[in-house]
PDB file of C-alpha atoms in Angstrom:
ATOM      1  CA  MET A   1      -4.183  -8.587  -6.128  1.00 48.00           C
ATOM      2  CA  THR A   2      -4.678  -9.658  -9.699  1.00 53.00           C
ATOM      3  CA  ALA A   3      -5.316  -6.976 -12.537  1.00 56.00           C
ATOM      4  CA  GLY A   4      -9.156  -6.089 -12.419  1.00 75.00           C
ATOM      5  CA  THR A   5      -9.811  -7.444  -8.817  1.00 86.00           C
ATOM      6  CA  PRO A   6     -11.510  -4.791  -6.736  1.00 93.00           C
ATOM      7  CA  ALA A   7      -9.562  -3.707  -3.726  1.00 96.00           C
ATOM      8  CA  ILE A   8     -12.396  -4.109  -1.393  1.00 96.00           C
ATOM      9  CA  GLU A   9     -15.884  -5.976  -2.195  1.00 96.00           C
ATOM     10  CA  ILE A  10     -18.727  -5.984   0.119  1.00 96.00           C
ATOM     11  CA  ARG A  11     -21.888  -7.972  -0.546  1.00 96.00           C
ATOM     12  CA  GLY A  12     -24.741  -8.472   1.749  1.00 97.00           C
ATOM     13  CA  LEU A  13     -22.993  -6.794   4.763  1.00 97.00           C
ATOM     14  CA  ARG A  14     -24.867  -7.054   7.922  1.00 97.00           C
ATOM     15  CA  LYS A  15     -23.914  -6.132  11.373  1.00 97.00           C
ATOM     16  CA  SER A  16     -25.931  -6.216  14.544  1.00 97.00           C
ATOM     17  CA  PHE A  17     -25.208  -5.295  18.131  1.00 95.00           C
ATOM     18  CA  GLY A  18     -27.786  -7.158  20.375  1.00 95.00           C
ATOM     19  CA  ASP A  19     -31.047  -6.782  19.072  1.00 94.00           C
ATOM     20  CA  VAL A  20     -29.837  -3.392  17.014  1.00 95.00           C
ATOM     21  CA  GLU A  21     -28.904  -4.006  13.643  1.00 96.00           C
ATOM     22  CA  VAL A  22     -26.766  -1.195  12.524  1.00 97.00           C
ATOM     23  CA  LEU A  23     -25.413  -2.628   8.815  1.00 97.00           C
ATOM     24  CA  ARG A  24     -28.585  -3.618   6.794  1.00 97.00           C
ATOM     25  CA  GLY A  25     -27.197  -5.279   3.533  1.00 96.00           C
ATOM     26  CA  ILE A  26     -24.556  -3.392   2.184  1.00 96.00           C
ATOM     27  CA  ASP A  27     -23.188  -3.645  -1.401  1.00 95.00           C
ATOM     28  CA  PHE A  28     -20.528  -1.909  -3.048  1.00 89.00           C
ATOM     29  CA  THR A  29     -17.012  -2.232  -4.355  1.00 93.00           C
ATOM     30  CA  VAL A  30     -14.000  -0.007  -4.156  1.00 96.00           C
ATOM     31  CA  ALA A  31     -11.646  -0.190  -7.237  1.00 96.00           C
ATOM     32  CA  ALA A  32      -7.645  -0.179  -7.005  1.00 95.00           C
ATOM     33  CA  GLY A  33      -6.685   3.361  -6.987  1.00 95.00           C
ATOM     34  CA  GLU A  34      -9.981   4.596  -6.388  1.00 97.00           C
ATOM     35  CA  VAL A  35     -11.078   7.044  -3.477  1.00 97.00           C
ATOM     36  CA  VAL A  36     -14.519   6.448  -2.045  1.00 97.00           C
ATOM     37  CA  CYS A  37     -15.874   8.794   0.596  1.00 97.00           C
ATOM     38  CA  VAL A  38     -18.807   7.455   2.658  1.00 97.00           C
ATOM     39  CA  VAL A  39     -20.799  10.296   3.854  1.00 97.00           C
ATOM     40  CA  GLY A  40     -24.185  10.508   6.113  1.00 96.00           C
ATOM     41  CA  PRO A  41     -25.560  11.368   9.357  1.00 95.00           C
ATOM     42  CA  SER A  42     -24.342  10.378  12.821  1.00 92.00           C
ATOM     43  CA  GLY A  43     -25.484   6.762  13.325  1.00 92.00           C
ATOM     44  CA  SER A  44     -25.849   5.645  10.030  1.00 95.00           C
ATOM     45  CA  GLY A  45     -23.221   2.885  10.167  1.00 95.00           C
ATOM     46  CA  LYS A  46     -20.604   4.662   8.331  1.00 96.00           C
ATOM     47  CA  SER A  47     -17.824   3.729  11.051  1.00 95.00           C
ATOM     48  CA  THR A  48     -18.822   0.131  11.671  1.00 96.00           C
ATOM     49  CA  LEU A  49     -19.056  -0.496   8.058  1.00 96.00           C
ATOM     50  CA  LEU A  50     -15.426   0.929   7.796  1.00 95.00           C
ATOM     51  CA  ARG A  51     -14.413  -1.369  10.865  1.00 95.00           C
ATOM     52  CA  CYS A  52     -15.926  -4.366   9.138  1.00 95.00           C
ATOM     53  CA  VAL A  53     -13.323  -4.258   6.245  1.00 94.00           C
ATOM     54  CA  ASN A  54     -10.284  -5.280   8.159  1.00 91.00           C
ATOM     55  CA  LEU A  55     -12.544  -7.097  10.924  1.00 92.00           C
ATOM     56  CA  LEU A  56     -11.979  -4.782  13.785  1.00 93.00           C
ATOM     57  CA  GLU A  57     -16.091  -5.389  13.917  1.00 94.00           C
ATOM     58  CA  GLU A  58     -17.021  -8.940  12.878  1.00 94.00           C
ATOM     59  CA  PRO A  59     -19.628  -9.032  10.462  1.00 95.00           C
ATOM     60  CA  THR A  60     -23.097 -10.930  11.356  1.00 96.00           C
ATOM     61  CA  GLY A  61     -23.842 -11.384   7.828  1.00 96.00           C
ATOM     62  CA  GLY A  62     -22.682 -11.125   4.260  1.00 96.00           C
ATOM     63  CA  THR A  63     -18.986 -10.911   2.959  1.00 95.00           C
ATOM     64  CA  VAL A  64     -16.264  -8.514   2.994  1.00 96.00           C
ATOM     65  CA  THR A  65     -13.243  -9.253   0.455  1.00 95.00           C
ATOM     66  CA  VAL A  66     -10.062  -7.429   0.250  1.00 95.00           C
ATOM     67  CA  GLY A  67      -7.940  -8.009  -2.721  1.00 93.00           C
ATOM     68  CA  GLY A  68      -9.605 -11.205  -3.683  1.00 93.00           C
ATOM     69  CA  VAL A  69      -9.379 -12.589  -0.249  1.00 93.00           C
ATOM     70  CA  ASP A  70     -12.648 -13.350   1.876  1.00 93.00           C
ATOM     71  CA  MET A  71     -11.712 -11.678   5.347  1.00 92.00           C
ATOM     72  CA  SER A  72     -14.059 -14.093   7.078  1.00 86.00           C
ATOM     73  CA  ASP A  73     -12.368 -17.249   5.776  1.00 90.00           C
ATOM     74  CA  PRO A  74     -11.061 -19.302   8.837  1.00 88.00           C
ATOM     75  CA  ASP A  75      -8.126 -20.433   7.259  1.00 91.00           C
ATOM     76  CA  ILE A  76      -6.627 -16.744   5.944  1.00 92.00           C
ATOM     77  CA  ASP A  77      -3.754 -15.189   7.999  1.00 92.00           C
ATOM     78  CA  LEU A  78      -5.774 -12.221   9.455  1.00 89.00           C
ATOM     79  CA  ASP A  79      -2.708 -10.676  10.871  1.00 88.00           C
ATOM     80  CA  ALA A  80      -1.272 -10.694   7.167  1.00 90.00           C
ATOM     81  CA  MET A  81      -4.282  -9.204   5.606  1.00 91.00           C
ATOM     82  CA  ARG A  82      -4.364  -6.512   8.018  1.00 89.00           C
ATOM     83  CA  ARG A  83      -0.888  -5.586   7.696  1.00 89.00           C
ATOM     84  CA  ARG A  84      -1.957  -4.655   3.994  1.00 91.00           C
ATOM     85  CA  ILE A  85      -4.839  -2.148   5.113  1.00 95.00           C
ATOM     86  CA  GLY A  86      -3.521   0.889   6.588  1.00 95.00           C
ATOM     87  CA  MET A  87      -6.147   2.541   9.073  1.00 94.00           C
ATOM     88  CA  VAL A  88      -6.442   5.997  10.572  1.00 95.00           C
ATOM     89  CA  PHE A  89      -8.769   6.710  13.244  1.00 91.00           C
ATOM     90  CA  GLN A  90     -10.474   9.714  14.881  1.00 89.00           C
ATOM     91  CA  GLN A  91      -8.099   9.486  17.830  1.00 89.00           C
ATOM     92  CA  PHE A  92      -4.646   9.386  16.807  1.00 89.00           C
ATOM     93  CA  ASN A  93      -3.758   6.545  19.335  1.00 91.00           C
ATOM     94  CA  LEU A  94       0.048   7.538  19.196  1.00 95.00           C
ATOM     95  CA  PHE A  95       2.326   6.132  22.175  1.00 96.00           C
ATOM     96  CA  PRO A  96       2.767   9.066  24.649  1.00 96.00           C
ATOM     97  CA  HIS A  97       6.226   7.936  25.869  1.00 97.00           C
ATOM     98  CA  LEU A  98       7.670   7.264  22.464  1.00 97.00           C
ATOM     99  CA  SER A  99       9.264   9.935  20.227  1.00 98.00           C
ATOM    100  CA  VAL A 100       7.572  10.691  16.765  1.00 98.00           C
ATOM    101  CA  LEU A 101      10.601   8.254  14.958  1.00 98.00           C
ATOM    102  CA  GLU A 102       9.575   5.528  17.542  1.00 98.00           C
ATOM    103  CA  ASN A 103       5.986   5.581  16.882  1.00 97.00           C
ATOM    104  CA  LEU A 104       6.708   5.140  13.334  1.00 97.00           C
ATOM    105  CA  THR A 105       9.230   2.268  13.877  1.00 97.00           C
ATOM    106  CA  ILE A 106       8.164   0.208  16.545  1.00 96.00           C
ATOM    107  CA  ALA A 107       5.411  -1.724  14.351  1.00 94.00           C
ATOM    108  CA  GLN A 108       7.891  -1.980  11.711  1.00 95.00           C
ATOM    109  CA  ARG A 109      10.428  -3.578  13.700  1.00 95.00           C
ATOM    110  CA  ARG A 110       8.357  -5.710  15.669  1.00 94.00           C
ATOM    111  CA  VAL A 111       5.625  -6.899  13.015  1.00 93.00           C
ATOM    112  CA  LEU A 112       7.469  -6.686   9.724  1.00 93.00           C
ATOM    113  CA  GLY A 113      11.091  -7.789  11.196  1.00 94.00           C
ATOM    114  CA  ARG A 114      12.769  -4.725   9.598  1.00 95.00           C
ATOM    115  CA  ASP A 115      15.894  -3.707  11.142  1.00 96.00           C
ATOM    116  CA  ARG A 116      16.323  -0.434  12.661  1.00 96.00           C
ATOM    117  CA  GLU A 117      18.146   1.062   9.883  1.00 97.00           C
ATOM    118  CA  LYS A 118      15.676   0.446   7.488  1.00 97.00           C
ATOM    119  CA  ALA A 119      12.525   1.051   9.739  1.00 97.00           C
ATOM    120  CA  GLY A 120      14.092   4.618  10.217  1.00 97.00           C
ATOM    121  CA  ARG A 121      14.691   5.212   6.784  1.00 98.00           C
ATOM    122  CA  ILE A 122      11.202   4.544   6.022  1.00 97.00           C
ATOM    123  CA  ALA A 123       9.958   6.385   8.799  1.00 97.00           C
ATOM    124  CA  ARG A 124      11.746   9.436   7.647  1.00 97.00           C
ATOM    125  CA  GLU A 125      10.419   9.135   4.169  1.00 97.00           C
ATOM    126  CA  ASN A 126       6.955   9.081   5.451  1.00 97.00           C
ATOM    127  CA  LEU A 127       7.567  11.978   7.947  1.00 97.00           C
ATOM    128  CA  VAL A 128       8.581  14.034   4.874  1.00 97.00           C
ATOM    129  CA  LYS A 129       5.504  13.294   2.945  1.00 95.00           C
ATOM    130  CA  VAL A 130       3.516  14.484   5.781  1.00 96.00           C
ATOM    131  CA  GLY A 131       5.203  17.572   6.211  1.00 95.00           C
ATOM    132  CA  LEU A 132       7.056  16.637   9.689  1.00 96.00           C
ATOM    133  CA  ALA A 133      10.654  15.779   8.958  1.00 96.00           C
ATOM    134  CA  ASP A 134      11.664  17.857  11.679  1.00 97.00           C
ATOM    135  CA  ARG A 135       9.638  16.667  14.363  1.00 97.00           C
ATOM    136  CA  GLU A 136      10.887  13.072  14.402  1.00 97.00           C
ATOM    137  CA  ASP A 137      12.393  13.717  17.980  1.00 97.00           C
ATOM    138  CA  SER A 138       9.347  15.367  19.230  1.00 97.00           C
ATOM    139  CA  PHE A 139       6.632  13.587  21.823  1.00 98.00           C
ATOM    140  CA  PRO A 140       3.096  13.421  20.826  1.00 97.00           C
ATOM    141  CA  SER A 141       2.508  16.018  23.707  1.00 96.00           C
ATOM    142  CA  GLN A 142       4.627  18.670  22.013  1.00 97.00           C
ATOM    143  CA  LEU A 143       2.349  18.515  18.596  1.00 96.00           C
ATOM    144  CA  SER A 144      -0.787  19.995  17.760  1.00 94.00           C
ATOM    145  CA  GLY A 145      -3.708  17.496  17.100  1.00 94.00           C
ATOM    146  CA  GLY A 146      -3.095  18.208  13.194  1.00 94.00           C
ATOM    147  CA  GLN A 147       0.518  17.081  13.628  1.00 96.00           C
ATOM    148  CA  GLN A 148      -0.566  14.090  15.678  1.00 96.00           C
ATOM    149  CA  GLN A 149      -2.906  12.921  12.986  1.00 95.00           C
ATOM    150  CA  ARG A 150      -0.397  13.233  10.381  1.00 96.00           C
ATOM    151  CA  VAL A 151       2.086  11.450  12.445  1.00 97.00           C
ATOM    152  CA  ALA A 152      -0.676   8.697  12.678  1.00 96.00           C
ATOM    153  CA  ILE A 153      -0.974   8.601   8.707  1.00 97.00           C
ATOM    154  CA  ALA A 154       2.867   8.309   8.481  1.00 97.00           C
ATOM    155  CA  ARG A 155       2.785   5.389  10.818  1.00 97.00           C
ATOM    156  CA  ALA A 156       0.466   3.681   8.631  1.00 96.00           C
ATOM    157  CA  LEU A 157       2.063   4.320   5.586  1.00 97.00           C
ATOM    158  CA  SER A 158       5.412   2.966   7.015  1.00 97.00           C
ATOM    159  CA  MET A 159       3.951  -0.463   6.979  1.00 96.00           C
ATOM    160  CA  GLY A 160       3.386  -0.257   3.553  1.00 95.00           C
ATOM    161  CA  PRO A 161      -0.393  -0.821   3.075  1.00 95.00           C
ATOM    162  CA  GLY A 162      -2.076  -1.635  -0.338  1.00 93.00           C
ATOM    163  CA  LEU A 163      -5.148   0.438   0.618  1.00 96.00           C
ATOM    164  CA  MET A 164      -5.947   3.137   3.724  1.00 97.00           C
ATOM    165  CA  LEU A 165      -8.825   3.278   5.596  1.00 97.00           C
ATOM    166  CA  PHE A 166      -9.769   6.639   7.278  1.00 97.00           C
ATOM    167  CA  ASP A 167     -12.393   7.081   9.731  1.00 95.00           C
ATOM    168  CA  GLU A 168     -13.379  10.641  10.149  1.00 94.00           C
ATOM    169  CA  PRO A 169      -9.747  11.705  10.510  1.00 93.00           C
ATOM    170  CA  THR A 170     -10.375  15.328  11.017  1.00 93.00           C
ATOM    171  CA  SER A 171     -13.272  15.127  13.409  1.00 90.00           C
ATOM    172  CA  ALA A 172     -11.287  15.476  16.610  1.00 87.00           C
ATOM    173  CA  LEU A 173      -9.242  18.445  15.138  1.00 90.00           C
ATOM    174  CA  ASP A 174      -9.883  22.397  15.504  1.00 89.00           C
ATOM    175  CA  PRO A 175     -10.835  23.941  12.345  1.00 87.00           C
ATOM    176  CA  GLU A 176      -7.729  25.687  11.607  1.00 86.00           C
ATOM    177  CA  LEU A 177      -5.693  22.341  11.818  1.00 89.00           C
ATOM    178  CA  VAL A 178      -8.110  20.357   9.355  1.00 93.00           C
ATOM    179  CA  GLY A 179      -6.553  21.437   6.295  1.00 93.00           C
ATOM    180  CA  ASP A 180      -3.059  20.091   6.697  1.00 93.00           C
ATOM    181  CA  VAL A 181      -4.287  16.552   7.317  1.00 94.00           C
ATOM    182  CA  LEU A 182      -6.683  17.013   4.561  1.00 95.00           C
ATOM    183  CA  GLY A 183      -3.665  18.111   2.334  1.00 95.00           C
ATOM    184  CA  VAL A 184      -1.803  14.868   3.132  1.00 95.00           C
ATOM    185  CA  MET A 185      -4.721  12.803   2.134  1.00 96.00           C
ATOM    186  CA  ARG A 186      -5.113  14.748  -0.981  1.00 95.00           C
ATOM    187  CA  THR A 187      -1.389  13.880  -1.709  1.00 95.00           C
ATOM    188  CA  LEU A 188      -2.116  10.334  -1.135  1.00 96.00           C
ATOM    189  CA  ALA A 189      -4.872  10.244  -3.537  1.00 95.00           C
ATOM    190  CA  ASP A 190      -2.858  12.043  -6.465  1.00 95.00           C
ATOM    191  CA  GLU A 191      -0.216   9.385  -5.622  1.00 95.00           C
ATOM    192  CA  GLY A 192      -2.850   6.662  -6.444  1.00 95.00           C
ATOM    193  CA  MET A 193      -3.587   5.252  -2.945  1.00 97.00           C
ATOM    194  CA  THR A 194      -6.679   3.183  -2.706  1.00 97.00           C
ATOM    195  CA  MET A 195      -8.757   4.958  -0.080  1.00 97.00           C
ATOM    196  CA  MET A 196     -12.057   4.306   1.623  1.00 97.00           C
ATOM    197  CA  VAL A 197     -12.969   7.711   3.641  1.00 97.00           C
ATOM    198  CA  VAL A 198     -15.632   8.211   6.283  1.00 96.00           C
ATOM    199  CA  THR A 199     -15.778  11.920   6.519  1.00 95.00           C
ATOM    200  CA  HIS A 200     -17.949  15.043   6.971  1.00 92.00           C
ATOM    201  CA  GLU A 201     -15.709  17.097   5.124  1.00 93.00           C
ATOM    202  CA  MET A 202     -17.894  17.543   2.057  1.00 94.00           C
ATOM    203  CA  GLY A 203     -15.223  19.919   0.144  1.00 93.00           C
ATOM    204  CA  PHE A 204     -12.824  17.135   0.433  1.00 94.00           C
ATOM    205  CA  ALA A 205     -15.301  14.493  -0.988  1.00 95.00           C
ATOM    206  CA  ARG A 206     -16.406  16.883  -3.738  1.00 94.00           C
ATOM    207  CA  ASP A 207     -12.864  17.476  -4.575  1.00 94.00           C
ATOM    208  CA  VAL A 208     -11.128  14.370  -4.307  1.00 95.00           C
ATOM    209  CA  ALA A 209     -13.345  11.298  -4.302  1.00 96.00           C
ATOM    210  CA  ASP A 210     -14.044   9.387  -7.436  1.00 97.00           C
ATOM    211  CA  ARG A 211     -17.135   8.221  -5.964  1.00 97.00           C
ATOM    212  CA  VAL A 212     -19.340   9.203  -2.794  1.00 97.00           C
ATOM    213  CA  VAL A 213     -21.590   6.755  -1.029  1.00 97.00           C
ATOM    214  CA  PHE A 214     -24.332   8.142   1.166  1.00 97.00           C
ATOM    215  CA  MET A 215     -25.449   5.952   4.049  1.00 97.00           C
ATOM    216  CA  ASP A 216     -28.390   6.431   6.254  1.00 97.00           C
ATOM    217  CA  ASP A 217     -29.860   3.995   8.851  1.00 96.00           C
ATOM    218  CA  GLY A 218     -27.507   1.111   7.863  1.00 96.00           C
ATOM    219  CA  ARG A 219     -28.383   1.295   4.136  1.00 97.00           C
ATOM    220  CA  VAL A 220     -26.650   2.816   1.379  1.00 97.00           C
ATOM    221  CA  VAL A 221     -29.067   5.075   0.177  1.00 97.00           C
ATOM    222  CA  GLU A 222     -27.175   6.779  -3.169  1.00 96.00           C
ATOM    223  CA  GLU A 223     -23.884   6.778  -4.591  1.00 96.00           C
ATOM    224  CA  GLY A 224     -22.308   8.143  -7.480  1.00 96.00           C
ATOM    225  CA  THR A 225     -19.713  10.783  -8.604  1.00 97.00           C
ATOM    226  CA  PRO A 226     -19.476  13.757  -6.182  1.00 96.00           C
ATOM    227  CA  GLN A 227     -21.153  15.834  -8.567  1.00 95.00           C
ATOM    228  CA  GLU A 228     -24.197  13.434  -8.659  1.00 96.00           C
ATOM    229  CA  VAL A 229     -24.361  12.638  -5.305  1.00 96.00           C
ATOM    230  CA  LEU A 230     -23.417  16.359  -3.715  1.00 95.00           C
ATOM    231  CA  THR A 231     -24.622  18.608  -6.586  1.00 93.00           C
ATOM    232  CA  ARG A 232     -27.628  16.686  -8.093  1.00 95.00           C
ATOM    233  CA  PRO A 233     -28.808  14.126  -5.510  1.00 96.00           C
ATOM    234  CA  GLU A 234     -31.846  12.265  -6.162  1.00 95.00           C
ATOM    235  CA  HIS A 235     -33.011  10.659  -2.971  1.00 95.00           C
ATOM    236  CA  PRO A 236     -34.900  12.692  -0.743  1.00 96.00           C
ATOM    237  CA  ARG A 237     -32.832  11.505   2.349  1.00 96.00           C
ATOM    238  CA  THR A 238     -29.592  12.804   0.450  1.00 96.00           C
ATOM    239  CA  LYS A 239     -31.181  16.221  -0.567  1.00 95.00           C
ATOM    240  CA  ALA A 240     -32.366  16.642   3.228  1.00 95.00           C
ATOM    241  CA  PHE A 241     -28.962  15.834   4.579  1.00 95.00           C
ATOM    242  CA  LEU A 242     -27.028  18.089   2.332  1.00 94.00           C
ATOM    243  CA  ALA A 243     -29.400  20.755   3.009  1.00 92.00           C
ATOM    244  CA  ARG A 244     -28.632  20.516   6.652  1.00 90.00           C
ATOM    245  CA  VAL A 245     -24.726  20.374   6.245  1.00 88.00           C
ATOM    246  CA  LEU A 246     -24.157  22.558   3.201  1.00 79.00           C
ATOM    247  CA  ASN A 247     -26.563  25.210   4.374  1.00 72.00           C
ATOM    248  CA  PRO A 248     -27.291  24.863   8.222  1.00 60.00           C
ATOM    249  CA  GLY A 249     -28.671  28.373   8.619  1.00 56.00           C
ATOM    250  CA  ALA A 250     -31.151  27.852   5.712  1.00 50.00           C
ATOM    251  CA  VAL A 251     -32.776  24.978   7.175  1.00 44.00           C
ATOM    252  CA  ARG A 252     -35.594  25.112   9.841  1.00 45.00           C
ATOM    253  CA  PRO A 253     -35.547  22.473  12.432  1.00 43.00           C
ATOM    254  CA  GLU A 254     -38.035  19.641  12.066  1.00 43.00           C
ATOM    255  CA  GLY A 255     -40.916  19.871  14.274  1.00 34.00           C
TER     256      GLY A 255
END
């Protein structure tokens, strides 16, 4: 990726499932080193947007460019491009029969061709980063949900991605486990990792994001700095959403 090239550039992105149009013409970019949080109500298309970035969902129209490479180009090495993009899902997707260390080394060895020693060294470095250096011999069933999600983050980092995608990484966690996962993500942001984060954690978006994108009904309704979008929203739909999220007891249900 050359200097000044956006990490992610999305233009006119559309996605339909049958007759249902989920994304209705999305335009925005993520600069290298930027943290962009995508927020909005359930069903607004946030996760579909994220999955279109690495073609886990194939767009119906428009373009997605990662590091200057058009992801829809039939001549690109899609597997090679996906190796540059780390992704962390709502569910942890760890191999239950493998130890933590084995979960972090299997893709390094099979996909990247690293030898056991190098893969193990990189895995252990990333376990230190997520605060789980002492759990390399544990199995997923022996870990809390928050620990499993931190292992999933370490696994993605062990592949050496240039950017990270997070799809509501704390939504499956008990509230007391959320903080440790968000802490790891804050550290990544502080280290300059390019991140696109679909989240309902407004405090994280406010404190960590460079930019917040609010989506509704398959469209980008409003975007700007966290202060602009979360503190001084301009669009009525953004205002209504934030009122419900930030002050749920103060908002009367719509009749």
